[in-house]
Amino acid sequence: MSNLQISRLANRHFSYLTDPVTEKVNPKTLKYLRKNIVGMIASKIGEVIVYGTDNLLLSSFLGLAAVGQYSNYTLIVNGVGSVINQGFSAVTASIGNLRVSGSQERQNEVFFQYSQLVSYVSFFISIAMALFFLSFIQFWVGKRFILSPTLSFLIVFNFFVSSLRYSNLNFMSAYGTYWEMRYKSILEALVNFVISIVLIKYTTWGISAVVIGTLLANLTINAWWEPLIVFSIGINS
């Protein structure tokens, strides 16, 4: 219903949109669109693998009880992350407009200001989670579902590192660099899977092994690849 209303208003205010179109999209634009669509699909596949393999590994090696304990924490972390992302991604359209209308110096300035804001918000929310995680889990599902303080810290730290990526991700989304990201998410998923399965098989770290696998994939792949795309393909292109 919302989309129908938006379509009706668009047709009323911009009536030329309903005029018959005879021109064809030029081949260069079509090629650009196809490449970005392929890049986006590859990126999403890698993203699904990254977030989907953790529970599979836990259930395979540690049992469903471990999955249930870990899921209580990830439910909260993913919920908080989703809310934060909604706020940060609201400026994506403005970033896209900045690329067209702003100078390279202005884009650099906005990127670093935006990254600083993301860092502050992520830091304070992570501190709050670290302080109240155990108490909330105990109040919500009971004391027997509480994980160790070390594991809770790892989960919060992984959330913090992942949250710092929002500035890079939103700039890449605004700049349309999906083609350049096509291998990044798949490599991230591969690194995450290999490290997680090695740690969970050859150590006694349990759930921590899976969290460390995700954390190391973030630090070894995303921490340098995403900023590289933002500056080499986006701002400085």
XYZ file of N, CA and C in Angstrom:
711
model
N 0.831 -1.205 0.000
C 0.000 0.000 0.000
C 0.867 1.258 0.000
N 1.957 1.185 0.750
C 2.870 2.332 0.785
C 3.471 2.600 -0.586
N 3.898 1.539 -1.264
C 4.494 1.698 -2.597
C 3.490 2.218 -3.620
N 2.232 1.793 -3.504
C 1.187 2.275 -4.411
C 0.964 3.775 -4.222
N 0.954 4.203 -2.961
C 0.764 5.623 -2.674
C 1.935 6.452 -3.200
N 3.164 5.947 -3.004
C 4.352 6.647 -3.503
C 4.320 6.734 -5.024
N 3.924 5.621 -5.679
C 3.838 5.611 -7.142
C 2.797 6.605 -7.636
N 1.659 6.678 -6.952
C 0.591 7.604 -7.348
C 1.067 9.047 -7.238
N 1.746 9.382 -6.131
C 2.234 10.743 -5.934
C 3.318 11.105 -6.950
N 4.189 10.129 -7.236
C 5.255 10.381 -8.218
C 4.667 10.659 -9.596
N 3.674 9.882 -9.975
C 3.042 10.094 -11.286
C 2.318 11.426 -11.359
N 1.767 11.873 -10.221
C 1.037 13.143 -10.219
C 1.997 14.334 -10.278
N 3.080 14.271 -9.523
C 4.015 15.402 -9.463
C 5.008 15.399 -10.619
N 5.291 14.214 -11.167
C 6.248 14.104 -12.277
C 5.567 13.333 -13.402
N 4.626 13.985 -14.029
C 3.772 13.320 -15.013
C 4.553 12.777 -16.205
N 5.722 13.346 -16.479
C 6.504 12.886 -17.636
C 6.969 11.430 -17.456
N 6.934 10.932 -16.223
C 7.351 9.542 -15.987
C 6.430 8.538 -16.672
N 5.203 8.944 -16.944
C 4.235 8.027 -17.574
C 4.257 8.121 -19.100
N 5.072 9.032 -19.645
C 5.154 9.158 -21.100
C 5.832 7.926 -21.704
N 5.389 7.505 -22.897
C 6.038 6.347 -23.555
C 7.511 6.641 -23.825
N 8.331 5.656 -23.615
C 9.778 5.811 -23.812
C 10.212 4.976 -25.014
N 10.847 5.629 -25.974
C 11.321 4.915 -27.176
C 12.841 4.743 -27.172
N 13.527 5.609 -26.411
C 14.991 5.517 -26.382
C 15.436 4.265 -25.628
N 16.569 3.742 -26.041
C 17.151 2.595 -25.355
C 18.290 3.056 -24.446
N 18.471 2.317 -23.374
C 19.580 2.617 -22.467
C 20.885 2.285 -23.189
N 21.854 3.195 -23.100
C 23.095 2.970 -23.834
C 23.856 1.775 -23.267
N 24.612 1.075 -24.122
C 25.312 -0.158 -23.712
C 26.252 0.027 -22.526
N 26.867 1.194 -22.418
C 27.807 1.441 -21.323
C 27.082 1.410 -19.975
N 25.901 2.041 -19.928
C 25.118 2.052 -18.690
C 24.619 0.647 -18.348
N 24.168 -0.095 -19.366
C 23.696 -1.462 -19.141
C 24.822 -2.344 -18.603
N 26.011 -2.175 -19.167
C 27.162 -2.962 -18.698
C 27.470 -2.644 -17.246
N 27.416 -1.364 -16.909
C 27.670 -0.934 -15.527
C 26.638 -1.542 -14.577
N 25.365 -1.534 -14.986
C 24.301 -2.091 -14.146
C 24.473 -3.598 -13.956
N 24.780 -4.290 -15.048
C 24.953 -5.748 -14.958
C 26.105 -6.108 -14.022
N 27.211 -5.386 -14.153
C 28.362 -5.660 -13.292
C 28.018 -5.441 -11.830
N 27.297 -4.360 -11.537
C 26.940 -4.080 -10.148
C 25.947 -5.088 -9.597
N 25.041 -5.563 -10.449
C 24.074 -6.576 -10.009
C 24.799 -7.874 -9.658
N 25.740 -8.282 -10.518
C 26.529 -9.485 -10.241
C 27.333 -9.311 -8.957
N 27.944 -8.125 -8.799
C 28.719 -7.848 -7.599
C 27.869 -7.873 -6.351
N 26.645 -7.327 -6.450
C 25.750 -7.307 -5.299
C 25.316 -8.720 -4.916
N 25.014 -9.547 -5.927
C 24.606 -10.931 -5.659
C 25.739 -11.693 -4.966
N 26.963 -11.550 -5.483
C 28.118 -12.222 -4.881
C 28.344 -11.744 -3.457
N 28.177 -10.429 -3.247
C 28.369 -9.862 -1.918
C 27.340 -10.398 -0.934
N 26.088 -10.502 -1.375
C 25.030 -10.997 -0.497
C 25.192 -12.477 -0.188
N 25.648 -13.246 -1.176
C 25.890 -14.672 -0.943
C 26.966 -14.850 0.128
N 28.052 -14.091 -0.006
C 29.109 -14.153 1.005
C 28.630 -13.739 2.369
N 27.783 -12.704 2.410
C 27.244 -12.222 3.679
C 26.385 -13.279 4.362
N 25.542 -13.950 3.578
C 24.689 -15.010 4.124
C 25.537 -16.162 4.666
N 26.604 -16.512 3.923
C 27.487 -17.597 4.373
C 28.171 -17.223 5.682
N 28.641 -15.965 5.778
C 29.333 -15.524 6.994
C 28.439 -15.675 8.216
N 27.200 -15.195 8.104
C 26.311 -15.204 9.261
C 25.551 -16.519 9.416
N 25.595 -17.369 8.388
C 24.845 -18.616 8.474
C 25.654 -19.807 8.936
N 26.986 -19.746 8.759
C 27.806 -20.912 9.092
C 28.056 -21.061 10.593
N 27.985 -19.957 11.342
C 28.273 -20.037 12.776
C 27.379 -21.053 13.482
N 26.073 -20.921 13.281
C 25.145 -21.838 13.940
C 25.295 -23.266 13.431
N 25.616 -23.422 12.135
C 25.825 -24.768 11.591
C 27.027 -25.435 12.246
N 28.112 -24.695 12.403
C 29.301 -25.241 13.050
C 29.042 -25.571 14.509
N 28.332 -24.683 15.198
C 28.033 -24.922 16.618
C 27.169 -26.155 16.806
N 26.130 -26.285 15.972
C 25.237 -27.442 16.106
C 25.944 -28.736 15.730
N 26.879 -28.673 14.763
C 27.581 -29.874 14.322
C 28.596 -30.367 15.347
N 29.315 -29.414 15.975
C 30.415 -29.812 16.859
C 30.081 -29.703 18.345
N 29.166 -28.811 18.710
C 28.886 -28.597 20.133
C 27.455 -28.944 20.535
N 26.573 -29.111 19.562
C 25.197 -29.474 19.876
C 24.257 -28.279 19.876
N 22.959 -28.577 19.884
C 21.941 -27.525 19.805
C 21.881 -26.661 21.057
N 22.308 -27.213 22.197
C 22.301 -26.419 23.438
C 23.212 -25.203 23.306
N 24.377 -25.393 22.679
C 25.303 -24.274 22.464
C 24.705 -23.250 21.522
N 23.994 -23.738 20.480
C 23.334 -22.831 19.546
C 22.303 -21.977 20.274
N 21.547 -22.604 21.161
C 20.527 -21.862 21.911
C 21.134 -20.794 22.804
N 22.209 -21.139 23.501
C 22.872 -20.156 24.368
C 23.426 -18.986 23.558
N 24.097 -19.322 22.476
C 24.712 -18.284 21.644
C 23.653 -17.425 20.957
N 22.540 -18.041 20.560
C 21.481 -17.313 19.850
C 20.848 -16.243 20.715
N 20.800 -16.456 22.039
C 20.263 -15.428 22.929
C 21.069 -14.138 22.824
N 22.367 -14.287 22.715
C 23.249 -13.123 22.602
C 23.185 -12.501 21.210
N 23.225 -13.360 20.189
C 23.208 -12.824 18.823
C 21.874 -12.142 18.504
N 20.790 -12.601 19.122
C 19.502 -11.959 18.911
C 19.552 -10.498 19.358
N 20.156 -10.269 20.514
C 20.279 -8.901 21.035
C 21.253 -8.095 20.173
N 22.403 -8.686 19.879
C 23.436 -7.986 19.096
C 22.908 -7.604 17.713
N 22.245 -8.545 17.048
C 21.719 -8.264 15.708
C 20.607 -7.227 15.754
N 19.788 -7.269 16.807
C 18.722 -6.279 16.951
C 19.272 -4.875 17.131
N 20.268 -4.752 18.012
C 20.899 -3.442 18.237
C 21.602 -2.972 16.968
N 22.311 -3.897 16.306
C 23.005 -3.542 15.069
C 22.046 -3.085 13.982
N 20.882 -3.721 13.907
C 19.888 -3.344 12.904
C 19.372 -1.930 13.138
N 19.131 -1.600 14.405
C 18.654 -0.245 14.739
C 19.711 0.796 14.398
N 20.967 0.515 14.754
C 22.058 1.448 14.455
C 22.198 1.645 12.947
N 22.133 0.555 12.219
C 22.293 0.629 10.769
C 21.192 1.460 10.120
N 19.975 1.356 10.647
C 18.880 2.168 10.114
C 19.188 3.650 10.251
N 19.775 4.020 11.388
C 20.119 5.423 11.597
C 21.258 5.880 10.699
N 22.308 5.070 10.607
C 23.471 5.460 9.813
C 23.187 5.435 8.310
N 22.394 4.473 7.866
C 22.141 4.349 6.425
C 21.158 5.390 5.915
N 20.549 6.157 6.817
C 19.597 7.187 6.390
C 20.270 8.282 5.564
N 21.583 8.415 5.699
C 22.288 9.490 4.974
C 22.924 8.975 3.681
N 22.656 7.725 3.310
C 23.289 7.153 2.115
C 22.979 7.965 0.859
N 21.722 8.389 0.713
C 21.349 9.192 -0.462
C 22.106 10.521 -0.484
N 22.293 11.122 0.683
C 23.037 12.382 0.761
C 24.502 12.185 0.389
N 25.058 11.026 0.765
C 26.441 10.718 0.397
C 26.563 10.580 -1.119
N 25.580 9.906 -1.731
C 25.575 9.783 -3.181
C 25.506 11.135 -3.864
N 24.695 12.029 -3.329
C 24.591 13.377 -3.881
C 25.896 14.148 -3.705
N 26.572 13.900 -2.576
C 27.846 14.571 -2.311
C 28.895 14.184 -3.348
N 28.858 12.928 -3.786
C 29.844 12.504 -4.782
C 29.681 13.270 -6.086
N 28.426 13.604 -6.421
C 28.155 14.318 -7.668
C 28.450 15.809 -7.531
N 28.080 16.377 -6.375
C 28.142 17.835 -6.232
C 29.334 18.343 -5.427
N 29.977 17.463 -4.635
C 31.049 17.922 -3.763
C 32.436 17.652 -4.326
N 33.412 18.404 -3.847
C 34.797 18.208 -4.269
C 35.390 16.992 -3.557
N 36.544 16.559 -4.034
C 37.224 15.420 -3.414
C 37.587 15.736 -1.973
N 38.035 16.960 -1.709
C 38.388 17.368 -0.345
C 37.174 17.324 0.570
N 36.037 17.769 0.057
C 34.813 17.762 0.860
C 34.356 16.332 1.141
N 34.489 15.451 0.169
C 34.123 14.049 0.373
C 35.006 13.400 1.432
N 36.304 13.692 1.382
C 37.212 13.182 2.410
C 36.823 13.681 3.790
N 36.515 14.962 3.872
C 36.147 15.565 5.151
C 34.887 14.930 5.719
N 33.876 14.776 4.877
C 32.615 14.174 5.330
C 32.824 12.717 5.742
N 33.644 11.995 4.974
C 33.883 10.583 5.307
C 34.496 10.448 6.692
N 35.506 11.257 6.984
C 36.165 11.136 8.284
C 35.259 11.616 9.428
N 34.455 12.635 9.176
C 33.496 13.071 10.193
C 32.445 11.990 10.450
N 31.973 11.398 9.376
C 30.980 10.323 9.470
C 31.566 9.116 10.191
N 32.804 8.754 9.863
C 33.477 7.633 10.520
C 33.664 7.901 12.008
N 33.983 9.152 12.346
C 34.152 9.505 13.758
C 32.838 9.360 14.517
N 31.752 9.805 13.912
C 30.433 9.657 14.534
C 30.091 8.180 14.727
N 30.336 7.372 13.695
C 30.084 5.925 13.793
C 30.906 5.316 14.926
N 32.163 5.738 15.042
C 33.046 5.215 16.092
C 32.520 5.554 17.479
N 32.097 6.810 17.664
C 31.584 7.222 18.970
C 30.340 6.430 19.358
N 29.394 6.351 18.435
C 28.150 5.637 18.719
C 28.425 4.165 19.000
N 29.257 3.541 18.175
C 29.583 2.120 18.351
C 30.276 1.883 19.684
N 31.186 2.782 20.057
C 31.936 2.624 21.306
C 31.012 2.693 22.518
N 30.166 3.707 22.576
C 29.311 3.872 23.756
C 28.259 2.772 23.850
N 27.733 2.337 22.725
C 26.768 1.232 22.757
C 27.454 -0.063 23.174
N 28.679 -0.284 22.714
C 29.427 -1.474 23.101
C 29.730 -1.477 24.597
N 30.077 -0.323 25.135
C 30.324 -0.217 26.577
C 29.054 -0.563 27.352
N 27.923 -0.017 26.893
C 26.647 -0.305 27.564
C 26.316 -1.800 27.497
N 26.561 -2.415 26.346
C 26.303 -3.845 26.208
C 27.202 -4.657 27.127
N 28.472 -4.282 27.215
C 29.411 -5.007 28.073
C 29.004 -4.918 29.542
N 28.464 -3.774 29.937
C 28.076 -3.577 31.336
C 26.792 -4.313 31.714
N 25.841 -4.376 30.784
C 24.509 -4.867 31.139
C 24.127 -6.194 30.487
N 24.996 -6.759 29.642
C 24.681 -7.996 28.931
C 24.309 -9.123 29.901
N 25.190 -9.404 30.849
C 24.979 -10.528 31.750
C 23.713 -10.352 32.585
N 23.509 -9.137 33.071
C 22.313 -8.878 33.891
C 21.042 -9.045 33.071
N 21.081 -8.571 31.820
C 19.887 -8.671 30.985
C 19.574 -10.118 30.629
N 20.608 -10.900 30.277
C 20.396 -12.306 29.949
C 19.818 -13.058 31.154
N 20.354 -12.772 32.334
C 19.850 -13.420 33.546
C 18.393 -13.048 33.802
N 18.053 -11.784 33.608
C 16.680 -11.329 33.816
C 15.743 -11.894 32.756
N 16.243 -12.023 31.528
C 15.401 -12.416 30.395
C 15.156 -13.929 30.339
N 16.224 -14.725 30.290
C 16.059 -16.171 30.101
C 16.583 -17.014 31.254
N 17.219 -16.399 32.227
C 17.661 -17.151 33.387
C 19.173 -17.290 33.479
N 19.636 -17.552 34.683
C 21.067 -17.592 34.970
C 21.784 -18.704 34.214
N 21.104 -19.829 33.964
C 21.773 -20.974 33.335
C 22.114 -20.719 31.855
N 21.577 -19.655 31.279
C 21.881 -19.332 29.874
C 22.986 -18.286 29.749
N 23.572 -17.868 30.873
C 24.642 -16.876 30.829
C 25.939 -17.531 30.365
N 26.615 -16.905 29.416
C 27.917 -17.367 28.947
C 29.016 -16.737 29.799
N 30.219 -17.231 29.663
C 31.332 -16.735 30.483
C 31.617 -15.263 30.175
N 32.174 -14.523 31.151
C 32.514 -13.116 30.913
C 33.458 -12.926 29.723
N 34.411 -13.862 29.550
C 35.354 -13.756 28.421
C 34.630 -13.867 27.086
N 33.717 -14.837 26.992
C 32.966 -15.013 25.751
C 32.039 -13.828 25.507
N 31.421 -13.320 26.559
C 30.555 -12.144 26.426
C 31.349 -10.952 25.907
N 32.588 -10.795 26.417
C 33.448 -9.708 25.953
C 33.779 -9.880 24.467
N 34.082 -11.119 24.052
C 34.391 -11.381 22.644
C 33.212 -11.034 21.743
N 31.995 -11.382 22.180
C 30.797 -11.087 21.394
C 30.615 -9.581 21.251
N 30.809 -8.856 22.355
C 30.656 -7.395 22.327
C 31.752 -6.765 21.468
N 32.986 -7.264 21.605
C 34.091 -6.711 20.821
C 33.888 -6.966 19.333
N 33.385 -8.131 18.998
C 33.075 -8.443 17.598
C 31.988 -7.507 17.072
N 31.000 -7.216 17.919
C 29.956 -6.252 17.549
C 30.570 -4.876 17.293
N 31.497 -4.462 18.158
C 32.135 -3.157 18.016
C 32.913 -3.059 16.706
N 33.707 -4.086 16.414
C 34.498 -4.092 15.178
C 33.585 -4.082 13.956
N 32.508 -4.862 14.009
C 31.563 -4.903 12.883
C 30.861 -3.563 12.700
N 30.544 -2.900 13.812
C 29.842 -1.609 13.736
C 30.706 -0.525 13.116
N 32.009 -0.603 13.312
C 32.906 0.394 12.736
C 32.874 0.381 11.210
N 32.375 -0.708 10.632
C 32.326 -0.847 9.178
C 31.188 -0.038 8.543
N 30.240 0.445 9.333
C 29.065 1.099 8.749
C 29.428 2.287 7.871
N 30.444 3.044 8.264
C 30.833 4.200 7.446
C 31.340 3.734 6.083
N 32.183 2.692 6.067
C 32.672 2.154 4.796
C 31.544 1.581 3.952
N 30.691 0.783 4.588
C 29.618 0.110 3.850
C 28.645 1.104 3.231
N 28.288 2.144 3.983
C 27.329 3.113 3.453
C 27.937 3.979 2.356
N 29.217 4.285 2.452
C 29.878 5.019 1.377
C 29.976 4.156 0.127
N 30.305 2.866 0.299
C 30.383 1.975 -0.857
C 29.017 1.804 -1.506
N 27.988 1.730 -0.677
C 26.632 1.606 -1.215
C 26.237 2.860 -1.987
N 26.561 4.028 -1.430
C 26.223 5.291 -2.098
C 27.003 5.469 -3.403
N 28.239 4.961 -3.443
C 29.079 5.107 -4.621
C 28.857 3.997 -5.645
N 28.075 2.986 -5.280
C 27.775 1.910 -6.214
C 28.974 1.049 -6.556
N 29.760 0.679 -5.553
C 30.977 -0.107 -5.801
C 30.743 -1.597 -5.557
N 29.578 -2.088 -5.941
C 29.251 -3.501 -5.698
C 30.146 -4.431 -6.517
N 30.503 -4.041 -7.722
C 31.352 -4.895 -8.547
C 32.716 -5.108 -7.884
N 33.245 -4.061 -7.287
C 34.545 -4.160 -6.620
C 34.472 -4.975 -5.330
N 33.269 -5.177 -4.809
C 33.104 -5.944 -3.573
C 32.809 -7.413 -3.816
N 32.752 -7.828 -5.086
C 32.232 -9.159 -5.391
C 33.068 -10.278 -4.764
N 34.383 -10.104 -4.698
C 35.232 -11.144 -4.134
C 35.410 -10.990 -2.623
N 35.231 -9.769 -2.137
C 35.508 -9.488 -0.730
C 34.656 -10.321 0.208
N 33.339 -10.337 -0.007
C 32.443 -11.057 0.893
C 32.652 -12.568 0.812
N 32.947 -13.074 -0.392
C 33.182 -14.514 -0.541
C 34.474 -14.912 0.158
N 35.531 -14.094 0.014
C 36.789 -14.373 0.703
C 36.614 -14.264 2.213
N 35.847 -13.277 2.643
C 35.557 -13.125 4.072
C 34.862 -14.374 4.620
N 33.881 -14.871 3.870
C 33.160 -16.072 4.292
C 34.089 -17.277 4.369
N 35.002 -17.391 3.390
C 35.941 -18.515 3.362
C 36.895 -18.458 4.552
N 37.453 -17.270 4.818
C 38.370 -17.099 5.957
C 37.646 -17.390 7.263
N 36.440 -16.881 7.394
C 35.647 -17.107 8.593
C 35.402 -18.601 8.817
N 35.030 -19.306 7.755
C 34.717 -20.728 7.869
C 35.961 -21.545 8.230
N 37.068 -21.277 7.531
C 38.287 -22.054 7.761
C 38.808 -21.850 9.182
N 38.910 -20.592 9.613
C 39.414 -20.315 10.966
C 38.494 -20.909 12.020
N 37.191 -20.746 11.835
C 36.228 -21.256 12.809
C 36.306 -22.772 12.939
N 36.344 -23.464 11.809
C 36.341 -24.927 11.855
C 37.657 -25.465 12.406
N 38.788 -24.804 12.121
C 40.078 -25.228 12.681
C 40.081 -25.036 14.196
N 39.626 -23.879 14.651
C 39.628 -23.597 16.091
C 38.654 -24.490 16.848
N 37.492 -24.723 16.255
C 36.489 -25.504 16.972
C 36.853 -26.988 17.020
N 37.649 -27.446 16.022
C 38.054 -28.855 15.994
C 39.302 -29.125 16.835
N 40.225 -28.183 16.858
C 41.527 -28.454 17.459
C 41.782 -27.661 18.746
N 40.766 -26.987 19.252
C 40.890 -26.331 20.556
C 39.679 -26.689 21.407
N 39.721 -26.274 22.638
C 38.586 -26.498 23.553
C 37.863 -25.191 23.840
N 37.927 -24.260 22.903
C 37.357 -22.936 23.132
C 35.844 -22.900 22.948
N 35.285 -23.904 22.304
C 33.838 -23.969 22.148
C 33.269 -22.835 21.321
N 32.268 -22.160 21.873
C 31.602 -21.063 21.158
C 32.588 -19.947 20.824
N 33.568 -19.741 21.702
C 34.556 -18.681 21.467
C 35.284 -18.880 20.146
N 35.483 -20.127 19.729
C 36.183 -20.402 18.477
C 35.442 -19.809 17.285
N 34.114 -19.924 17.293
C 33.310 -19.388 16.195
C 33.332 -17.863 16.205
N 33.240 -17.271 17.401
C 33.270 -15.809 17.508
C 34.620 -15.272 17.055
N 35.694 -15.931 17.450
C 37.040 -15.506 17.041
C 37.198 -15.635 15.523
N 36.618 -16.679 14.939
C 36.680 -16.835 13.484
C 36.048 -15.659 12.761
N 34.874 -15.246 13.224
C 34.198 -14.088 12.625
C 34.996 -12.808 12.844
N 35.539 -12.659 14.053
C 36.323 -11.467 14.389
C 37.580 -11.366 13.530
N 38.290 -12.479 13.367
C 39.515 -12.466 12.562
C 39.214 -12.224 11.086
N 38.085 -12.731 10.612
C 37.699 -12.459 9.223
C 37.464 -10.967 9.025
N 36.861 -10.322 10.017
C 36.652 -8.871 9.958
C 37.983 -8.130 9.934
N 38.901 -8.542 10.804
C 40.156 -7.812 10.962
C 41.119 -8.054 9.803
N 41.107 -9.262 9.242
C 42.068 -9.592 8.187
C 41.574 -9.267 6.782
N 40.268 -9.159 6.598
C 39.723 -8.887 5.260
C 39.050 -7.513 5.195
N 38.035 -7.323 6.004
C 37.233 -6.089 5.904
C 37.983 -4.843 6.337
N 38.872 -4.976 7.332
C 39.525 -3.804 7.925
C 40.355 -3.026 6.916
N 40.871 -3.678 5.865
C 41.671 -2.955 4.871
C 41.003 -2.924 3.496
N 40.232 -3.970 3.164
C 39.647 -4.052 1.823
C 38.580 -2.974 1.623
N 37.687 -2.810 2.582
C 36.604 -1.837 2.434
C 37.099 -0.396 2.363
N 38.009 0.050 3.257
C 38.549 1.408 3.083
C 39.277 1.595 1.750
N 39.941 0.528 1.284
C 40.635 0.606 -0.001
C 39.646 0.891 -1.130
N 38.498 0.227 -1.101
C 37.474 0.454 -2.119
C 36.932 1.883 -2.019
N 36.666 2.334 -0.791
C 36.110 3.672 -0.590
C 37.033 4.750 -1.182
N 38.334 4.631 -0.935
C 39.249 5.681 -1.366
C 39.731 5.510 -2.802
N 40.060 4.286 -3.208
C 40.615 4.106 -4.550
C 39.560 4.110 -5.636
N 38.371 3.532 -5.350
C 37.316 3.461 -6.350
C 36.281 4.573 -6.172
N 36.107 5.007 -4.922
C 35.072 6.001 -4.635
C 35.580 7.426 -4.618
N 36.124 7.834 -3.475
C 36.457 9.239 -3.266
C 37.537 9.727 -4.229
N 38.586 8.941 -4.408
C 39.728 9.411 -5.202
C 39.676 9.002 -6.665
N 38.543 8.464 -7.109
C 38.447 8.019 -8.514
C 38.194 9.207 -9.431
